[in-house]
PDB file of C-alpha atoms in Angstrom:
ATOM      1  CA  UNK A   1     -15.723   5.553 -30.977  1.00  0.00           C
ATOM      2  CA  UNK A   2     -16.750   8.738 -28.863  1.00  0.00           C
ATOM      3  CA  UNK A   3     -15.987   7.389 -25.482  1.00  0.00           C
ATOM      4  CA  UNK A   4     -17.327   9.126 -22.456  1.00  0.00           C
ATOM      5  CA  UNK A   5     -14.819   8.249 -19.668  1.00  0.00           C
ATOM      6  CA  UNK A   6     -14.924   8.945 -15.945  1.00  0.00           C
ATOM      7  CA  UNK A   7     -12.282   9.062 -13.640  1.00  0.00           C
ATOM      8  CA  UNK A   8      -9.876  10.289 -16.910  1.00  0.00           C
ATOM      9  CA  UNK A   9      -7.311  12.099 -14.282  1.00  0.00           C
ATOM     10  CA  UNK A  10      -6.705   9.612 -12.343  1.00  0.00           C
ATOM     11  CA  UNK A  11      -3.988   6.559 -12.986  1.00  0.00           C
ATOM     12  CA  UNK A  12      -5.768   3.807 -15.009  1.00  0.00           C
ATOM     13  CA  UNK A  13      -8.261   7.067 -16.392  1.00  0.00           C
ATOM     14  CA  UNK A  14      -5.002   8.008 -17.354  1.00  0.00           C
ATOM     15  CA  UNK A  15      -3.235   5.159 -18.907  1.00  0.00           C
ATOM     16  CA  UNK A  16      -6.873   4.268 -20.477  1.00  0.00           C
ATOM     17  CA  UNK A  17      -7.492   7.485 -22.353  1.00  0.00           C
ATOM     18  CA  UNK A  18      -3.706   7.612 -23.781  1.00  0.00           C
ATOM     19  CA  UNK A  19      -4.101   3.787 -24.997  1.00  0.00           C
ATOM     20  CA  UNK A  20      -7.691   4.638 -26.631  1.00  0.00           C
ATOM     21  CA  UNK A  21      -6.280   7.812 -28.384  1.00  0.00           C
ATOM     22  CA  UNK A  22      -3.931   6.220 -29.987  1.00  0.00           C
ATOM     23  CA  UNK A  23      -6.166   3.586 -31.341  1.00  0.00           C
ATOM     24  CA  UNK A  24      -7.854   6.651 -32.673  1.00  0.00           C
ATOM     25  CA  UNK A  25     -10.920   6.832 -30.448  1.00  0.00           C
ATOM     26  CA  UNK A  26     -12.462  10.297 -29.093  1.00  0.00           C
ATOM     27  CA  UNK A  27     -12.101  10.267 -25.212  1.00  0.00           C
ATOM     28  CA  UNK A  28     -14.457  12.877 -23.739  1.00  0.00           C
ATOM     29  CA  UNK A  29     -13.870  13.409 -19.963  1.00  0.00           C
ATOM     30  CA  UNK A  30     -16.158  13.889 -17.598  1.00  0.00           C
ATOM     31  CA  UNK A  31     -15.292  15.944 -14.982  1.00  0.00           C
ATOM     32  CA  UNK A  32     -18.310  16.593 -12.841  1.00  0.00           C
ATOM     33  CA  UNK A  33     -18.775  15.218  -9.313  1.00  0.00           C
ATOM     34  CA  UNK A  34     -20.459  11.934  -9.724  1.00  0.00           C
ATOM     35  CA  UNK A  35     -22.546  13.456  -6.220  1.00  0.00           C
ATOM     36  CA  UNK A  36     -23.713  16.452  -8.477  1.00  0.00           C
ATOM     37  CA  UNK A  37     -26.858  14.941 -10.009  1.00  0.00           C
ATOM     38  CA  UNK A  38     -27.478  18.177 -12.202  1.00  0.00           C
ATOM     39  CA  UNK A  39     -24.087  18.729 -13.474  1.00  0.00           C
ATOM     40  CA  UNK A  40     -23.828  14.884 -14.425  1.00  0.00           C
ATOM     41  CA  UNK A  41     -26.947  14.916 -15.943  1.00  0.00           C
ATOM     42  CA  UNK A  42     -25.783  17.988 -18.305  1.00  0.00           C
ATOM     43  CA  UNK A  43     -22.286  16.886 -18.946  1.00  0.00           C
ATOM     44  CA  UNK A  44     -23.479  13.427 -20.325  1.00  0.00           C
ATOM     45  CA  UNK A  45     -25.976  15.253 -22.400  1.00  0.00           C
ATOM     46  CA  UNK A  46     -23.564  17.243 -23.902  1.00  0.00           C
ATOM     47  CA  UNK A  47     -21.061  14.224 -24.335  1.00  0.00           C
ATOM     48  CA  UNK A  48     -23.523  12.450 -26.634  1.00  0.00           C
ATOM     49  CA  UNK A  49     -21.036   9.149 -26.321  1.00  0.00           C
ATOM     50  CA  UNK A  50     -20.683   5.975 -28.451  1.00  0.00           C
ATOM     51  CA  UNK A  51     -19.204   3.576 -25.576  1.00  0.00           C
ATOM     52  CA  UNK A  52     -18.889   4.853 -22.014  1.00  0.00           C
ATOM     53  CA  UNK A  53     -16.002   3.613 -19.497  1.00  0.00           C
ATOM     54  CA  UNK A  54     -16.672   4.127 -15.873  1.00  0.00           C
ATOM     55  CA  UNK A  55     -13.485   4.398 -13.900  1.00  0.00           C
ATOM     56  CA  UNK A  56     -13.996   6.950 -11.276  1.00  0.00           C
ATOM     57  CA  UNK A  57     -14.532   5.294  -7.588  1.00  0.00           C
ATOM     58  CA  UNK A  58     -12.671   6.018  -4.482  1.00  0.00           C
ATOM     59  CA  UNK A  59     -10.858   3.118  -4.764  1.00  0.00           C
ATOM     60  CA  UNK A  60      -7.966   2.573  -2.000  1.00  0.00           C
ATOM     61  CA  UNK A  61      -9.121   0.278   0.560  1.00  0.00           C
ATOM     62  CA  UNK A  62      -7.561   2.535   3.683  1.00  0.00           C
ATOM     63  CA  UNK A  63      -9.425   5.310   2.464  1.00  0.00           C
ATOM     64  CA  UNK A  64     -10.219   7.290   5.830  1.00  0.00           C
ATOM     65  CA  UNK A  65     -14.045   8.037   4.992  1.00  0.00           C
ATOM     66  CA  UNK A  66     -16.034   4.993   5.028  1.00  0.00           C
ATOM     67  CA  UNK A  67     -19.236   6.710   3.966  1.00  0.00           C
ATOM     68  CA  UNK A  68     -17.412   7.634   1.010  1.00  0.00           C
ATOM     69  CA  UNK A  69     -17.358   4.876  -0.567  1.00  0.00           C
ATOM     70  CA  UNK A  70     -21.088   4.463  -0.726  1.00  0.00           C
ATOM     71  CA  UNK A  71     -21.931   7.750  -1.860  1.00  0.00           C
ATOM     72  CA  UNK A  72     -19.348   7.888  -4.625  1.00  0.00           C
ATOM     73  CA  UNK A  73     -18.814   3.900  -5.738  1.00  0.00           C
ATOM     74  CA  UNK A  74     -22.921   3.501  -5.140  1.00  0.00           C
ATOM     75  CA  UNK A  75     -25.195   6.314  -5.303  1.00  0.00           C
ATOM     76  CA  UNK A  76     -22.411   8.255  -7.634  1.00  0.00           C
ATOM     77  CA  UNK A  77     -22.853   5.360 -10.440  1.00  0.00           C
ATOM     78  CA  UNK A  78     -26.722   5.311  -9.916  1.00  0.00           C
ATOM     79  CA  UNK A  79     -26.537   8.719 -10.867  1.00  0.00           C
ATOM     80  CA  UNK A  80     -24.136   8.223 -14.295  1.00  0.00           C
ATOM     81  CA  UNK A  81     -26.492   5.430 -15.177  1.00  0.00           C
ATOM     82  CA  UNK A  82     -29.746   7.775 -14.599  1.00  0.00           C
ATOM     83  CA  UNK A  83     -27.728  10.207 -17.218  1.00  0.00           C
ATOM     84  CA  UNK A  84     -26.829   7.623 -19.299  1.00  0.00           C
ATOM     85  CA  UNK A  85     -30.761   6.552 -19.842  1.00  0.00           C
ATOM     86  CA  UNK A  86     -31.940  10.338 -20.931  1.00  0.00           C
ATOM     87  CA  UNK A  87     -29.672   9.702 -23.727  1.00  0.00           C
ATOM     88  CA  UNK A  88     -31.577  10.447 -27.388  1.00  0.00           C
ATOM     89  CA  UNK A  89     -29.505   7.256 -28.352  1.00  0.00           C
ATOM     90  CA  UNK A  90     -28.369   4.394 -26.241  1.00  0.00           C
ATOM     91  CA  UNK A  91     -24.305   3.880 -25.842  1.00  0.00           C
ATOM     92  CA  UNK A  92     -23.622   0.652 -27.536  1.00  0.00           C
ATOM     93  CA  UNK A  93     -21.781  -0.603 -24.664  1.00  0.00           C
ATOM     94  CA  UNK A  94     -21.378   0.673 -20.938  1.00  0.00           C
ATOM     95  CA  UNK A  95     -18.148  -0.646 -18.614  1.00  0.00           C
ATOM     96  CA  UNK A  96     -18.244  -0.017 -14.894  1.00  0.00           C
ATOM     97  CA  UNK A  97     -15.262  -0.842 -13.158  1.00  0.00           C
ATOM     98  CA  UNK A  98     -15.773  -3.238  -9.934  1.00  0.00           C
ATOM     99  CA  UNK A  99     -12.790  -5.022  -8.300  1.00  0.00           C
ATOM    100  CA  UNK A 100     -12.093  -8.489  -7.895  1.00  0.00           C
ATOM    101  CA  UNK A 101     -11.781  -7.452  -4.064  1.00  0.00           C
ATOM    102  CA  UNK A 102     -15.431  -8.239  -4.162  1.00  0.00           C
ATOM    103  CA  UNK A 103     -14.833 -12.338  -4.044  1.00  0.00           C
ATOM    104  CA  UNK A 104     -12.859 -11.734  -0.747  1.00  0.00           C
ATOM    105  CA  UNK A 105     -11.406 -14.534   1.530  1.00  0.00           C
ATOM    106  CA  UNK A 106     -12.253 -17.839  -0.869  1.00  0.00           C
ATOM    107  CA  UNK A 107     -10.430 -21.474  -0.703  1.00  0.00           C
ATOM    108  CA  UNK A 108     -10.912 -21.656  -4.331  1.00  0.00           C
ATOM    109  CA  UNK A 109      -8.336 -20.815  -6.503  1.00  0.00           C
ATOM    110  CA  UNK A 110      -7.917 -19.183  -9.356  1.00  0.00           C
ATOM    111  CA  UNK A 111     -11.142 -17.491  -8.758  1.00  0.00           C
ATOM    112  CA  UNK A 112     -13.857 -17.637 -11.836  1.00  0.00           C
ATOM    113  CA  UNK A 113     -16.621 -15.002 -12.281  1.00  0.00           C
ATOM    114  CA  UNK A 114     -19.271 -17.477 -10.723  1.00  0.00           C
ATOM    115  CA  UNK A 115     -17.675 -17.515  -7.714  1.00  0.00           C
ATOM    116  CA  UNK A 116     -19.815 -16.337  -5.001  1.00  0.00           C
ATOM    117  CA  UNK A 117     -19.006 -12.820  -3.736  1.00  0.00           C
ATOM    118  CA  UNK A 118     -17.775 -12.594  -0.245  1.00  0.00           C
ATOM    119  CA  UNK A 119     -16.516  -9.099   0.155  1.00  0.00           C
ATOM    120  CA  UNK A 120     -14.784  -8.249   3.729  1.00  0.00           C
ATOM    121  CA  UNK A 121     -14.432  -4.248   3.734  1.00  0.00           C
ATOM    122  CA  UNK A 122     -16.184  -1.396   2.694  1.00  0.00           C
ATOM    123  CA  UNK A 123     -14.294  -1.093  -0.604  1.00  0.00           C
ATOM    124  CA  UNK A 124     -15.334  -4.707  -1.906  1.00  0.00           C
ATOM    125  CA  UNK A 125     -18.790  -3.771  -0.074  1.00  0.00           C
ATOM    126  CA  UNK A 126     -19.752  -0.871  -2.042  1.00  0.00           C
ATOM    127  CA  UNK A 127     -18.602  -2.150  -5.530  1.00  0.00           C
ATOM    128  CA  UNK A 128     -20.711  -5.306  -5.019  1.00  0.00           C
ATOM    129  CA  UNK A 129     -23.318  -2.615  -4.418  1.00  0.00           C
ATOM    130  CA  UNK A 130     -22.697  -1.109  -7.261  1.00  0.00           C
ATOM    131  CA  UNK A 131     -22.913  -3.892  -9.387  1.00  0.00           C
ATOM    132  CA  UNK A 132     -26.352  -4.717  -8.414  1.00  0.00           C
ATOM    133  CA  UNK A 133     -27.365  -1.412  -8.356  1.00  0.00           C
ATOM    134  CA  UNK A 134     -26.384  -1.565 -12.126  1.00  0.00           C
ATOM    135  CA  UNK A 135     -27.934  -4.950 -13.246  1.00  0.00           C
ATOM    136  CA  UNK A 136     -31.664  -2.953 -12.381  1.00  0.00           C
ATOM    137  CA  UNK A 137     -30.497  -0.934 -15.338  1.00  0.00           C
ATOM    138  CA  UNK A 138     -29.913  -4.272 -17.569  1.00  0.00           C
ATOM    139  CA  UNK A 139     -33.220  -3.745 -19.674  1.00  0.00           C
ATOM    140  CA  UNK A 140     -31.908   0.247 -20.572  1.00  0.00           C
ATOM    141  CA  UNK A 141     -28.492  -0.077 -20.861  1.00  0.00           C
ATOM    142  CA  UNK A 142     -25.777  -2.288 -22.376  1.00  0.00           C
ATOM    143  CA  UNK A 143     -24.131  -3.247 -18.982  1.00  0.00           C
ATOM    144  CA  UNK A 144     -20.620  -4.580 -19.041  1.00  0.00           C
ATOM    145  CA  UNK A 145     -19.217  -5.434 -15.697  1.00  0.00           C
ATOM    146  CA  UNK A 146     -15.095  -6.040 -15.015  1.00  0.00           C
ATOM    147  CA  UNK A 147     -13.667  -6.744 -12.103  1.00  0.00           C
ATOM    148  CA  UNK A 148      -9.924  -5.859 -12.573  1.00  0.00           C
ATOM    149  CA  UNK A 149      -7.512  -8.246  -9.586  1.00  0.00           C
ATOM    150  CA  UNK A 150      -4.268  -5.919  -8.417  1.00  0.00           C
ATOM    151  CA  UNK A 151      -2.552  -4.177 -10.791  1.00  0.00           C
ATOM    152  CA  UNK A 152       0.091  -1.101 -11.456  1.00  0.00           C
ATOM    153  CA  UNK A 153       2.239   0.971 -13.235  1.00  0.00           C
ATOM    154  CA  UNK A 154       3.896   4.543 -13.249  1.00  0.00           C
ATOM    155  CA  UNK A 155       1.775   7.104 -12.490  1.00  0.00           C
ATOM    156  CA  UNK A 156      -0.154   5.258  -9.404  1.00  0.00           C
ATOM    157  CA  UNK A 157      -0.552   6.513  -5.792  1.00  0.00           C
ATOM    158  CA  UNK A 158       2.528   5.531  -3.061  1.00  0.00           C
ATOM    159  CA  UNK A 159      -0.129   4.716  -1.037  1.00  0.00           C
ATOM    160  CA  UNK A 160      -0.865   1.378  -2.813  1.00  0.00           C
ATOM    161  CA  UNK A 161       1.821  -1.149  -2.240  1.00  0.00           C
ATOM    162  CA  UNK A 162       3.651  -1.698  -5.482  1.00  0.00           C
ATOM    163  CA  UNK A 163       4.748   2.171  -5.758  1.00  0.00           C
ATOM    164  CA  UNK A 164       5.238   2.880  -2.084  1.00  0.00           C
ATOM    165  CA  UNK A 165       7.916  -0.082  -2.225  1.00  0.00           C
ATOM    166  CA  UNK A 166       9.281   1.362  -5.390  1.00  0.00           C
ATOM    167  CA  UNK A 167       9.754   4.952  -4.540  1.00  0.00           C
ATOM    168  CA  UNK A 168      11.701   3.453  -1.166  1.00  0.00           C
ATOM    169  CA  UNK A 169      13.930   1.532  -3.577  1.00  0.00           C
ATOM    170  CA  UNK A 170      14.846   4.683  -5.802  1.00  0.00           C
ATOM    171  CA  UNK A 171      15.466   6.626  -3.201  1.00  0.00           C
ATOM    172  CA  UNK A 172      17.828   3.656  -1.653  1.00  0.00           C
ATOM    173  CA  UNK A 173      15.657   3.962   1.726  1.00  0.00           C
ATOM    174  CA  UNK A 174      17.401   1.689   4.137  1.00  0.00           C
ATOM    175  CA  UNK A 175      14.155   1.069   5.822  1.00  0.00           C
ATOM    176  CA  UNK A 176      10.322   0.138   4.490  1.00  0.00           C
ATOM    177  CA  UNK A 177       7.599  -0.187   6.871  1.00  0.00           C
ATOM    178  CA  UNK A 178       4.472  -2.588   6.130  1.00  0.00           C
ATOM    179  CA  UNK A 179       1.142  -4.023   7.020  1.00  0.00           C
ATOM    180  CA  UNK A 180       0.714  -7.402   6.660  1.00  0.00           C
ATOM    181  CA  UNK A 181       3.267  -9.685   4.516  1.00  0.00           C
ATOM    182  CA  UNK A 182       1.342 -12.478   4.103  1.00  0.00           C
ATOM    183  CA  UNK A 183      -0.858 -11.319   1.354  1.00  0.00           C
ATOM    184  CA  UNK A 184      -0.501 -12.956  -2.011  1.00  0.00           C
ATOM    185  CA  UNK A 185      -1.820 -10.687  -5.441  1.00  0.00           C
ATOM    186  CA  UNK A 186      -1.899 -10.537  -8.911  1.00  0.00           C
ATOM    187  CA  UNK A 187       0.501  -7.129  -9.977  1.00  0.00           C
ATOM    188  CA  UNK A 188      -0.290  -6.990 -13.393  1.00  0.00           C
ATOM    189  CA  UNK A 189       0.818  -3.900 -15.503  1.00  0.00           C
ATOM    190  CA  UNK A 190      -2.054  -0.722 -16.018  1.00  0.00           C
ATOM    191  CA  UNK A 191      -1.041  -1.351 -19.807  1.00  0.00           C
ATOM    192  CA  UNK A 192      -3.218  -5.100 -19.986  1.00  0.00           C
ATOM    193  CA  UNK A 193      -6.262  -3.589 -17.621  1.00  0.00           C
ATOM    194  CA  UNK A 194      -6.788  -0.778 -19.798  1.00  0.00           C
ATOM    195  CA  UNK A 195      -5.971  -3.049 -23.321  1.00  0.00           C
ATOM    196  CA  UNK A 196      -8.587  -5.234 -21.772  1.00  0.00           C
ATOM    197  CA  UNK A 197     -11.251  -2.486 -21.574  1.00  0.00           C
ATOM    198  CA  UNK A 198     -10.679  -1.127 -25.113  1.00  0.00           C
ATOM    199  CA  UNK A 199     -11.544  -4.707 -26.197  1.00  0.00           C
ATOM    200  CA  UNK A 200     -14.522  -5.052 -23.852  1.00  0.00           C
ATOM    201  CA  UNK A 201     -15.659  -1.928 -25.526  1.00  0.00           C
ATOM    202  CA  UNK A 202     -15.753  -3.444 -28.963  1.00  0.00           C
ATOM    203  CA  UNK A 203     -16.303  -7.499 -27.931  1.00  0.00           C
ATOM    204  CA  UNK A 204     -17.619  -7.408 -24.527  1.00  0.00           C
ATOM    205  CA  UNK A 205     -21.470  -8.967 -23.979  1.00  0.00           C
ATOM    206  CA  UNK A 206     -23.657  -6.823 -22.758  1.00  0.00           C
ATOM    207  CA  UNK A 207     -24.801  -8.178 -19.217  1.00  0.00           C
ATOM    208  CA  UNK A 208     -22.042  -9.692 -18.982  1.00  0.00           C
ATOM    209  CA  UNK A 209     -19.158 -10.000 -15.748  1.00  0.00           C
ATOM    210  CA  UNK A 210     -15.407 -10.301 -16.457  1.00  0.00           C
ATOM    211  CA  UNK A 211     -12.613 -10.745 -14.553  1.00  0.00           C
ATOM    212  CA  UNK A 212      -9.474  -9.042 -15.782  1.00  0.00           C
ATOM    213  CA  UNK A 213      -6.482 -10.800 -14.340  1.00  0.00           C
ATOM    214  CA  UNK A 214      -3.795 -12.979 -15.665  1.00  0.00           C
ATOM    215  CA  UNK A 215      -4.104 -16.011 -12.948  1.00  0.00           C
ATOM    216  CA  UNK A 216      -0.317 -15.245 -12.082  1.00  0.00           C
ATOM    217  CA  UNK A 217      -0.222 -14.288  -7.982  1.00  0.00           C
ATOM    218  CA  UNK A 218       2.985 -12.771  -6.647  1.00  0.00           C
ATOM    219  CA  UNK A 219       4.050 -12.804  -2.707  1.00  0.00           C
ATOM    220  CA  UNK A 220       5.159  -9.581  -1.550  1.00  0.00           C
ATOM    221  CA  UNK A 221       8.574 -11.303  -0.751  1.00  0.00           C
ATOM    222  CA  UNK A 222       8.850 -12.305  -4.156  1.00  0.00           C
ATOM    223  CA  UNK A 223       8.298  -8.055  -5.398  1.00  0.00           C
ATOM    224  CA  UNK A 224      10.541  -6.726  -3.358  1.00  0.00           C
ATOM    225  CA  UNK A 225      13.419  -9.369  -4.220  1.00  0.00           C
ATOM    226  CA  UNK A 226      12.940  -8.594  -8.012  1.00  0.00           C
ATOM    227  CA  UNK A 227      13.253  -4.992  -6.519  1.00  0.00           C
ATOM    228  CA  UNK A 228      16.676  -5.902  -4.838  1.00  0.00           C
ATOM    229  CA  UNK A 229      17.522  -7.213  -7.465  1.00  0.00           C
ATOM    230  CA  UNK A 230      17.003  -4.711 -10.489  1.00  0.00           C
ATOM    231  CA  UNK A 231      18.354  -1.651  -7.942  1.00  0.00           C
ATOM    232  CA  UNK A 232      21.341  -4.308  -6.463  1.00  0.00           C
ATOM    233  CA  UNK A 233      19.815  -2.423  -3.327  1.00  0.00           C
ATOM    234  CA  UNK A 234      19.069  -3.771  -0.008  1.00  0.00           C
ATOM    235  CA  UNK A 235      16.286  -2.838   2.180  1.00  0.00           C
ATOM    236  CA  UNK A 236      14.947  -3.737   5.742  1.00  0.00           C
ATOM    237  CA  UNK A 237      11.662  -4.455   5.648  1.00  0.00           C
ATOM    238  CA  UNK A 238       9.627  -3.505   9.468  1.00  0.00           C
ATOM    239  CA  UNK A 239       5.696  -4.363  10.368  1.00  0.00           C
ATOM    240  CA  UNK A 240       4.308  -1.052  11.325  1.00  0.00           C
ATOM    241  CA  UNK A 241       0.909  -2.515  13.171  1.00  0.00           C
ATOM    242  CA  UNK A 242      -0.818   0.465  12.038  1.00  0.00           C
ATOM    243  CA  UNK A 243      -0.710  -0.688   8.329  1.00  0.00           C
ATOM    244  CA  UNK A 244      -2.138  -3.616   8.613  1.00  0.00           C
ATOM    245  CA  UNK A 245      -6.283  -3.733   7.583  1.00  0.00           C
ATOM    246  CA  UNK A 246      -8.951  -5.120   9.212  1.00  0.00           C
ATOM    247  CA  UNK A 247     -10.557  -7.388   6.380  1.00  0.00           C
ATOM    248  CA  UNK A 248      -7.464  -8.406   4.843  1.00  0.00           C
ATOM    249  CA  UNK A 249      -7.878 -10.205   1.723  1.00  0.00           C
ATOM    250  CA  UNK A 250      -4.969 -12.446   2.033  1.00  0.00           C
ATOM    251  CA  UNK A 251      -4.964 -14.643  -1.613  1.00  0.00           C
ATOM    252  CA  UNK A 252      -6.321 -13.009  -4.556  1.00  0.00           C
ATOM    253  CA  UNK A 253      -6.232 -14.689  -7.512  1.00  0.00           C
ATOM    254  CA  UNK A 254      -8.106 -14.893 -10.864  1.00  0.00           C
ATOM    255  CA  UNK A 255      -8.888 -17.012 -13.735  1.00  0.00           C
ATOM    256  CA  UNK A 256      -8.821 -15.050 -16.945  1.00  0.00           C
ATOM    257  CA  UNK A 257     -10.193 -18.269 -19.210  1.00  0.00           C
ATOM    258  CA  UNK A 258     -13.677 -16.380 -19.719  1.00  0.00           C
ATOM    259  CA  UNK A 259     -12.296 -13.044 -21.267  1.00  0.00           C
ATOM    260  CA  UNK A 260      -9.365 -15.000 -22.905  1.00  0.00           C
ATOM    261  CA  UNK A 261     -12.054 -17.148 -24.760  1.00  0.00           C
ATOM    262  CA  UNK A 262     -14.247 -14.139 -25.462  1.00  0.00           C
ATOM    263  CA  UNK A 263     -11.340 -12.429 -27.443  1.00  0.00           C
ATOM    264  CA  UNK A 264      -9.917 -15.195 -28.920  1.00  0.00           C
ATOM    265  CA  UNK A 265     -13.304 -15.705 -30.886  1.00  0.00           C
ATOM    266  CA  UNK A 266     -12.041 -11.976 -32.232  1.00  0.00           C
ATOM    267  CA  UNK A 267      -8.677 -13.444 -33.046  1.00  0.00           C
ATOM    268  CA  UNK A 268      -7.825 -10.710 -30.307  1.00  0.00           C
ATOM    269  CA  UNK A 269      -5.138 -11.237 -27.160  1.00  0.00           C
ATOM    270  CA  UNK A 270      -3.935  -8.990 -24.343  1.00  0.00           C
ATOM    271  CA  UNK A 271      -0.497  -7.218 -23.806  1.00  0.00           C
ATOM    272  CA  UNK A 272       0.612  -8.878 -20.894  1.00  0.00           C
ATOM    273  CA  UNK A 273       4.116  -7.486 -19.784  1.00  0.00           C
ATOM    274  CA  UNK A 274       6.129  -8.970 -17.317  1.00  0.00           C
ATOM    275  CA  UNK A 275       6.274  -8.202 -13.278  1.00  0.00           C
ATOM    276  CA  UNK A 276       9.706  -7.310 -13.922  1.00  0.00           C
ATOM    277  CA  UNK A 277       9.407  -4.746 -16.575  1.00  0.00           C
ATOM    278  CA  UNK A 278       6.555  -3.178 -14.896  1.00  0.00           C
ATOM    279  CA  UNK A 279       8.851  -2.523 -12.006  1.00  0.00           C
ATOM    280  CA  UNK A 280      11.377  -1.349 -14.331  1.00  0.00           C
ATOM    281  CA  UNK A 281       9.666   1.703 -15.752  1.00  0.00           C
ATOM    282  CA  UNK A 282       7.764   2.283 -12.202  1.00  0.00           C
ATOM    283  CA  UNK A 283      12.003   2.571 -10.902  1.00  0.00           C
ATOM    284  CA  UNK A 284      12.759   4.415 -14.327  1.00  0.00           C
ATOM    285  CA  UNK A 285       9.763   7.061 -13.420  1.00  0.00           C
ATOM    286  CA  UNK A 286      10.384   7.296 -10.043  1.00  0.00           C
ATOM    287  CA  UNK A 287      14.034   7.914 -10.315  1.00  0.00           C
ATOM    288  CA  UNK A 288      13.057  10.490 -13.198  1.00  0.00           C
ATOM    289  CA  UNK A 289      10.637  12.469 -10.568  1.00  0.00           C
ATOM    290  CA  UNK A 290      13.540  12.301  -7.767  1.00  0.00           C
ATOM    291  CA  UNK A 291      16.118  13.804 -10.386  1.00  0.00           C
TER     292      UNK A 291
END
């Protein structure tokens, strides 16, 4: 496939177009500002794409510029989507990227796409937005829908939890400071989000919602003992009041049954690797970088 893929320089964009190179796809980046209507427009002309993935969003849930998120996550994929239909041929399939953040505070447990959405900051806000921004596009365009839970991997911001707590173990920090501890998430590996796109690409139904998760939730107690443990390192761990979010999504969870059963009909199955490794080659990186 010619894949045109946004957001290819950041960390899943990243991890995403190494994985579909090497299952010999063509990933064409787009590199235009989804605000820059004209540009967009042009670049997506010229791309003249198979399968599109759209990745790029701001995405971290601190992020400093509320508006922002509306006027990339939102009005930014209107824009790709009014590309996408001046297309001489229609991509066979088109994945946006949401977030399970959008189910927010629920009781139920592991969470399945017909959950009602509930989202509790302007992160979860605007891709909820997005999403049904997108379904008035249903009847042009070959809409796949994911919403990924937590994940990670080498390569992803220390401002997200995971690598911020390992780049304090590699460096043997005798001090962390936190938000709020008593958050439970999935951390599953960059490698299984990005498998799992590649295979929505060529399964997927269009119109279709998936959540991309493993149903496997991890305390943050229970991350940085496996830290402790794999460095034999020790570290205090201090509440810094300014960390902790308004909106706090305190239990995220998912249930994976409906893309499991989707690629199993395709005799397919995600690489899942363990918590443990994943913080193994985050440590190995890190400690590579700090060299």
């Amino acid at each position: 496939m010619r894949i045109l893929l946004t957001g290819a320089s950041g960390f899943t964009g990243q991890s995403f177009s190494q994985l579909a190179r090497d299952a010999g796809h063509l990933v064409v980046a787009l590199n235009s500002d989804l605000t820059d209507r004209q540009t967009l427009r042009q670049q997506v002309l010229e791309a003249v794409p198979d399968a599109v993935v759209h990745l790029a969003a701001i995405s971290f849930v601190g992020h400093a510029d509320e508006n922002a998120f509306y006027a990339v996550n939102v009005v930014g994929t209107m824009n790709l989507l009014n590309a996408l239909t001046q297309l001489p041929k229609v991509p066979h399939r088109v994945l946006l990227s949401s977030s399970a953040n959008v189910y927010g505070n629920c009781e139920v447990s592991p969470i399945a796409e017909n959950q009602p959405a509930a989202p509790v900051n302007h992160y979860a806000m605007s891709k909820l937005a997005m999403e049904h921004l997108a379904r008035t596009y249903s009847d042009r365009l070959p809409l796949i829908v994911t919403r990924p839970f937590n994940y990670t991997g080498p390569g992803q911001a220390a401002n997200f939890i995971i690598p911020k707590l390992v780049q304090h173990f590699a460096q043997r920090a005798a001090v962390v400071a936190l938000g709020n501890l008593h958050v439970e998430r999935e951390f599953n590996d960059v490698q299984m989000i990005c498998d799992a796109y590649l295979q929505l690409l060529q399964h997927g139904e269009p119109g279709e919602t998936y959540n991309v998760c493993t149903g496997n939730a991890y305390t943050l107690q229970y991350v940085i003992d496996a830290l402790c443990q794999i460095t034999n390192h020790l570290i205090k761990v201090e509440v810094n009041p300014a960390y902790v979010r308004h909106g706090e999504v305190h239990h995220l969870c998912g249930n994976p049954d409906k893309l499991h059963a989707l690629l199993a009909k395709q005799g397919c199955q995600l690489t899942n690797p363990p918590l443990e490794d994943t913080l193994q080659r985050m440590l190995a990186t890190a400690a590579a970088i700090n060299a």
